[in-house]
Short mmCIF file of C-alpha atoms and ligand atoms in Angstrom, two decimals:
data_model
loop_
_atom_site.label_atom_id
_atom_site.label_comp_id
_atom_site.label_asym_id
_atom_site.label_seq_id
_atom_site.Cartn_x
_atom_site.Cartn_y
_atom_site.Cartn_z
CA MET A 1 57.72 -49.63 98.15
CA VAL A 2 56.35 -51.27 94.55
CA THR A 3 59.16 -53.94 94.51
CA ILE A 4 59.86 -56.42 91.07
CA LYS A 5 61.10 -59.45 92.29
CA THR A 6 64.27 -61.26 90.36
CA GLU A 7 63.64 -64.80 89.15
CA ARG A 8 65.40 -66.64 92.54
CA GLU A 9 62.87 -64.22 94.97
CA ILE A 10 59.73 -65.15 92.36
CA GLN A 11 60.93 -69.07 92.90
CA LEU A 12 60.59 -68.83 97.02
CA MET A 13 57.08 -66.51 96.71
CA ARG A 14 55.86 -69.97 95.03
CA GLU A 15 56.93 -72.00 96.80
CA ALA A 16 55.38 -70.00 99.56
CA GLY A 17 52.79 -69.87 97.64
CA GLN A 18 52.04 -73.74 97.38
CA ILE A 19 52.88 -73.89 101.04
CA LEU A 20 49.61 -71.75 101.28
CA ALA A 21 47.35 -73.47 98.76
CA LYS A 22 48.22 -77.24 100.36
CA VAL A 23 46.92 -75.63 104.16
CA HIS A 24 43.49 -74.11 102.06
CA LYS A 25 43.07 -77.02 100.88
CA GLU A 26 43.67 -79.14 104.58
CA LEU A 27 41.36 -76.51 106.09
CA GLU A 28 38.65 -77.19 103.34
CA GLY A 29 38.27 -80.46 104.71
CA TYR A 30 38.37 -79.75 108.36
CA VAL A 31 35.96 -77.28 108.63
CA LYS A 32 32.89 -78.52 109.89
CA PRO A 33 29.78 -78.21 112.45
CA GLY A 34 31.26 -78.13 116.30
CA LEU A 35 34.13 -77.16 115.48
CA THR A 36 35.52 -73.34 117.23
CA THR A 37 36.79 -70.88 115.06
CA LEU A 38 39.85 -71.13 117.74
CA ASP A 39 39.85 -74.82 116.66
CA LEU A 40 40.32 -73.87 112.98
CA ASP A 41 43.25 -71.65 113.77
CA THR A 42 45.21 -73.94 115.97
CA LYS A 43 44.75 -76.52 113.04
CA CYS A 44 46.02 -73.55 110.55
CA GLU A 45 49.07 -72.64 112.33
CA LYS A 46 49.91 -76.39 113.02
CA LEU A 47 49.69 -77.36 109.37
CA ILE A 48 52.17 -74.20 108.43
CA ARG A 49 54.56 -74.86 111.12
CA SER A 50 54.49 -78.54 109.94
CA MET A 51 55.88 -77.51 106.58
CA GLY A 52 58.53 -75.47 107.73
CA ALA A 53 56.97 -72.27 107.45
CA VAL A 54 55.70 -69.07 109.72
CA PRO A 55 52.43 -68.06 110.09
CA SER A 56 52.69 -64.19 109.35
CA PHE A 57 49.60 -63.20 111.13
CA LYS A 58 50.39 -64.09 113.98
CA GLY A 59 51.56 -61.38 116.05
CA TYR A 60 51.61 -58.65 113.12
CA CYS A 61 50.46 -55.73 114.43
CA GLY A 62 49.16 -57.55 117.42
CA PHE A 63 46.86 -60.11 115.76
CA PRO A 64 46.38 -62.67 117.91
CA ALA A 65 46.10 -66.07 115.52
CA SER A 66 47.60 -67.30 112.50
CA ALA A 67 44.45 -67.22 110.04
CA CYS A 68 41.71 -64.87 110.52
CA VAL A 69 38.40 -66.36 111.11
CA SER A 70 35.24 -65.02 110.03
CA VAL A 71 31.68 -66.00 110.05
CA ASN A 72 29.06 -64.96 108.24
CA ASP A 73 28.51 -61.66 108.25
CA GLU A 74 31.89 -60.93 109.14
CA VAL A 75 33.91 -59.76 106.36
CA VAL A 76 37.33 -59.61 107.53
CA HIS A 77 40.07 -60.02 110.87
CA GLY A 78 37.30 -62.78 112.48
CA ILE A 79 39.42 -63.12 115.87
CA PRO A 80 40.13 -66.62 116.31
CA SER A 81 37.67 -67.75 119.71
CA ALA A 82 37.01 -70.96 121.86
CA ASP A 83 33.39 -69.48 122.07
CA ARG A 84 32.66 -68.61 118.82
CA TYR A 85 31.42 -72.24 117.05
CA ILE A 86 30.27 -73.03 113.52
CA GLU A 87 27.55 -74.39 112.86
CA GLU A 88 25.07 -75.44 110.54
CA GLY A 89 24.22 -73.49 107.36
CA ASP A 90 27.09 -70.50 108.53
CA ILE A 91 29.90 -69.59 105.89
CA VAL A 92 33.14 -69.09 107.00
CA THR A 93 36.34 -66.96 105.59
CA LEU A 94 39.45 -68.43 106.47
CA ASP A 95 41.99 -66.11 105.23
CA VAL A 96 46.11 -66.91 105.64
CA GLY A 97 49.52 -65.31 105.47
CA VAL A 98 52.71 -67.40 105.29
CA ILE A 99 56.08 -66.97 105.30
CA TRP A 100 58.83 -69.17 103.56
CA LYS A 101 62.30 -68.40 103.80
CA GLY A 102 61.52 -64.64 103.98
CA TRP A 103 59.19 -64.29 101.18
CA GLN A 104 55.31 -63.80 102.41
CA SER A 105 51.69 -65.09 100.10
CA ASP A 106 48.41 -64.06 100.77
CA ALA A 107 45.21 -66.27 100.38
CA ALA A 108 41.74 -66.50 101.50
CA ARG A 109 39.30 -69.21 100.64
CA THR A 110 35.18 -68.81 102.34
CA HIS A 111 33.38 -72.13 103.02
CA ALA A 112 30.15 -73.85 103.61
CA VAL A 113 29.51 -75.23 106.83
CA GLY A 114 27.30 -78.26 105.89
CA LYS A 115 24.16 -77.13 103.96
CA ILE A 116 23.87 -73.80 103.37
CA ASP A 117 20.83 -71.36 101.07
CA SER A 118 21.96 -71.47 98.31
CA GLU A 119 21.80 -67.22 97.56
CA VAL A 120 24.67 -67.40 99.89
CA GLN A 121 26.36 -70.47 97.93
CA GLU A 122 26.14 -68.43 94.99
CA LEU A 123 27.92 -65.40 96.39
CA ILE A 124 30.84 -67.39 97.83
CA ASP A 125 30.70 -68.48 93.57
CA HIS A 126 30.75 -65.66 92.18
CA THR A 127 33.32 -63.61 94.76
CA ARG A 128 35.71 -66.39 93.50
CA GLU A 129 34.63 -65.92 90.17
CA SER A 130 35.31 -62.10 90.30
CA PHE A 131 39.11 -63.02 91.47
CA PHE A 132 39.31 -64.97 87.93
CA VAL A 133 37.77 -62.02 86.08
CA GLY A 134 39.33 -60.15 87.42
CA ILE A 135 42.77 -60.84 87.10
CA LYS A 136 42.56 -61.68 83.59
CA ALA A 137 43.26 -57.69 83.43
CA ALA A 138 46.47 -58.08 85.61
CA THR A 139 48.91 -57.88 82.85
CA ASP A 140 52.07 -56.35 82.48
CA GLY A 141 51.38 -52.59 81.02
CA ALA A 142 48.14 -52.60 82.60
CA ARG A 143 47.23 -50.18 85.52
CA VAL A 144 46.27 -51.85 88.49
CA ASN A 145 42.62 -49.98 88.82
CA ASP A 146 41.69 -52.04 85.34
CA ILE A 147 42.04 -54.92 87.69
CA GLY A 148 38.93 -53.43 90.19
CA ARG A 149 37.07 -51.52 87.22
CA THR A 150 36.57 -55.52 86.08
CA ILE A 151 35.95 -57.13 89.12
CA GLU A 152 33.32 -54.75 89.61
CA ASP A 153 31.70 -54.88 86.16
CA TYR A 154 31.35 -58.41 86.98
CA ILE A 155 29.53 -57.86 90.32
CA ASN A 156 27.17 -54.98 89.53
CA GLN A 157 25.27 -57.86 87.50
CA PHE A 158 24.42 -59.94 90.83
CA GLY A 159 23.32 -56.86 92.67
CA TYR A 160 25.68 -57.26 95.86
CA GLY A 161 28.15 -54.90 97.57
CA ILE A 162 31.79 -54.04 96.74
CA VAL A 163 33.50 -53.32 99.94
CA GLU A 164 35.64 -50.62 99.49
CA ASP A 165 37.04 -49.57 103.32
CA LEU A 166 39.46 -52.71 102.19
CA VAL A 167 41.32 -53.90 99.58
CA GLY A 168 44.53 -56.06 97.59
CA HIS A 169 47.97 -54.69 98.00
CA GLY A 170 51.09 -55.56 96.86
CA ILE A 171 53.19 -58.36 98.62
CA GLY A 172 56.72 -59.81 98.64
CA ARG A 173 59.15 -59.52 101.98
CA GLU A 174 56.52 -57.09 103.56
CA MET A 175 52.80 -58.87 103.71
CA HIS A 176 51.37 -55.76 102.85
CA GLU A 177 53.30 -53.57 100.14
CA GLU A 178 52.68 -51.00 97.46
CA PRO A 179 50.12 -50.70 95.54
CA GLU A 180 46.86 -50.51 96.78
CA VAL A 181 44.85 -52.96 94.90
CA PRO A 182 40.64 -51.71 94.81
CA ASN A 183 37.96 -54.25 94.03
CA PHE A 184 35.94 -51.44 92.27
CA ALA A 185 36.60 -48.66 89.64
CA CYS A 186 38.24 -45.75 91.03
CA ARG A 187 38.50 -42.23 89.49
CA SER A 188 42.31 -43.07 89.00
CA ARG A 189 43.73 -45.84 86.49
CA GLY A 190 46.87 -46.42 89.27
CA MET A 191 50.03 -46.95 88.81
CA LYS A 192 51.32 -49.47 85.60
CA LEU A 193 51.60 -53.22 86.52
CA ARG A 194 54.58 -54.77 85.56
CA LYS A 195 56.17 -58.13 84.65
CA ASN A 196 57.45 -59.57 88.28
CA MET A 197 55.53 -57.40 90.42
CA THR A 198 53.82 -59.71 92.81
CA ILE A 199 49.81 -58.73 94.34
CA ALA A 200 47.16 -59.81 96.45
CA VAL A 201 43.77 -59.63 94.80
CA GLU A 202 41.31 -60.50 97.16
CA PRO A 203 37.38 -59.31 96.59
CA MET A 204 35.58 -59.24 99.64
CA ILE A 205 31.80 -58.94 98.59
CA ASN A 206 28.56 -58.85 100.23
CA LEU A 207 25.35 -59.87 100.03
CA GLY A 208 23.53 -56.87 101.02
CA THR A 209 25.13 -53.14 101.69
CA TRP A 210 28.66 -52.14 100.55
CA MET A 211 29.17 -50.67 104.22
CA VAL A 212 31.76 -52.48 106.28
CA GLU A 213 32.18 -51.38 109.94
CA GLU A 214 35.17 -51.92 112.21
CA GLN A 215 34.09 -53.56 115.91
CA ASP A 216 35.15 -52.82 118.95
CA ASN A 217 38.13 -55.10 118.99
CA GLY A 218 39.71 -52.70 117.01
CA TRP A 219 40.17 -55.61 114.17
CA THR A 220 37.03 -57.40 112.53
CA PHE A 221 34.64 -55.53 109.92
CA VAL A 222 31.02 -56.62 109.82
CA THR A 223 28.71 -55.42 107.40
CA CYS A 224 26.14 -52.97 108.24
CA ASP A 225 23.33 -54.81 107.50
CA GLY A 226 24.00 -58.57 108.92
CA ALA A 227 24.11 -59.98 105.69
CA PRO A 228 26.54 -62.64 105.10
CA SER A 229 29.94 -61.60 103.01
CA ALA A 230 31.65 -63.52 100.86
CA HIS A 231 36.20 -63.32 100.41
CA TYR A 232 38.21 -64.53 97.40
CA GLU A 233 42.33 -63.98 97.77
CA ASN A 234 45.32 -65.35 96.28
CA THR A 235 48.72 -63.79 95.75
CA ILE A 236 49.54 -64.00 91.91
CA LEU A 237 52.76 -63.07 89.83
CA ILE A 238 52.66 -60.11 87.27
CA THR A 239 53.65 -61.61 83.72
CA GLU A 240 53.77 -60.31 80.37
CA GLY A 241 49.71 -62.76 79.73
CA GLU A 242 47.88 -63.87 82.58
CA PRO A 243 49.70 -63.60 85.75
CA GLU A 244 50.36 -66.83 87.63
CA VAL A 245 48.91 -67.41 90.47
CA LEU A 246 50.77 -67.99 93.00
CA SER A 247 48.82 -69.97 95.76
CA LEU A 248 46.61 -72.45 93.97
CA LEU A 249 47.96 -76.05 93.66
CA PRO A 250 48.37 -77.57 90.12
CA GLU A 251 45.02 -79.44 90.21
CA GLU A 252 43.43 -76.01 91.36
CA LYS A 253 45.02 -74.27 88.50
CA LYS A 254 43.62 -76.62 85.68
CA ILE A 255 40.07 -75.99 87.38
CA TYR A 256 39.97 -72.49 87.28
CA ASN A 257 41.75 -72.50 83.76
CA VAL A 258 44.83 -70.71 85.43
CA LYS A 259 48.58 -70.23 85.05
MG1 MG B 1 45.18 -59.81 102.14
#
C-alpha cells in the first residue's frame, strides 16, 4: 500500500532519518582494516540502541543482524560474520535501517577500507552521485520511473552495470511499502509521486556486469563476474520541489546541496 504521511508522521520520519544519519556517520569513521563484518554489525547495533531506536533489519524475515555488511562483489544483504575480516583495498557496504517511535528509515553507504583502486573509488562516487541526480526527478506529480530513467541516463556514460534484481521502495511504518522504485528505465512510467510520500532510493551499481545472483545462504547477492559493487541509499520525502533527504545530516546536505 502507498501511504501519504501527515505532518506529524513526517516529523517522526525526520527524527528516524537523523538517528540513522548519525549511525552512518559514526560507522564511517569506524571502518578500518582488521575488523570483521560482525564487528561492524555489533558497533552498528550499539549505536542504534544508544539513540533509543530499534534496528529494523534484525529479525526481518529472519535476517540475523542489524546491518547488512556486503564486501567487494557482494551487492546487498551480506550477513555479518566473525570469520570475515575486511582488509586494506576492500570496499564495504553498510545498509542499515532503524525504527523510531514506530517509523522507519533506511539508508546505505559504501566505504573504502584504507586505500583502494581509483576505478573502484570512482564507482563509489558515481553511485552516490547517481542518487543525487536521480532524486531531482522525484517531485510531486512526476512518475516513479522518472527516477530510474534519470539514474540510468547518468550511469550509462560510465559503462557500469545497474542491478535490476533489487530496487528501492516506499517506506513508512513498514520498511518496504509500495511503490517499487527501480534504478533503471522501465517501459511503464510507474505510479505518480505525491507530496508527502516517503521512499527509499537506492542505486546499486556494478563495476562490471549488471547480473547478480543470490548465494546459497538465501540472502546475499553477489555480482556474477566477481567485480565490485557499490550502493547508496537514503530515505526521502516527496515535496512540490526537490525532495527532502531525511537520512542525511545538515552538514552533509550542505555538501551535496540538497534539502
Ligand atoms: Mg532499502
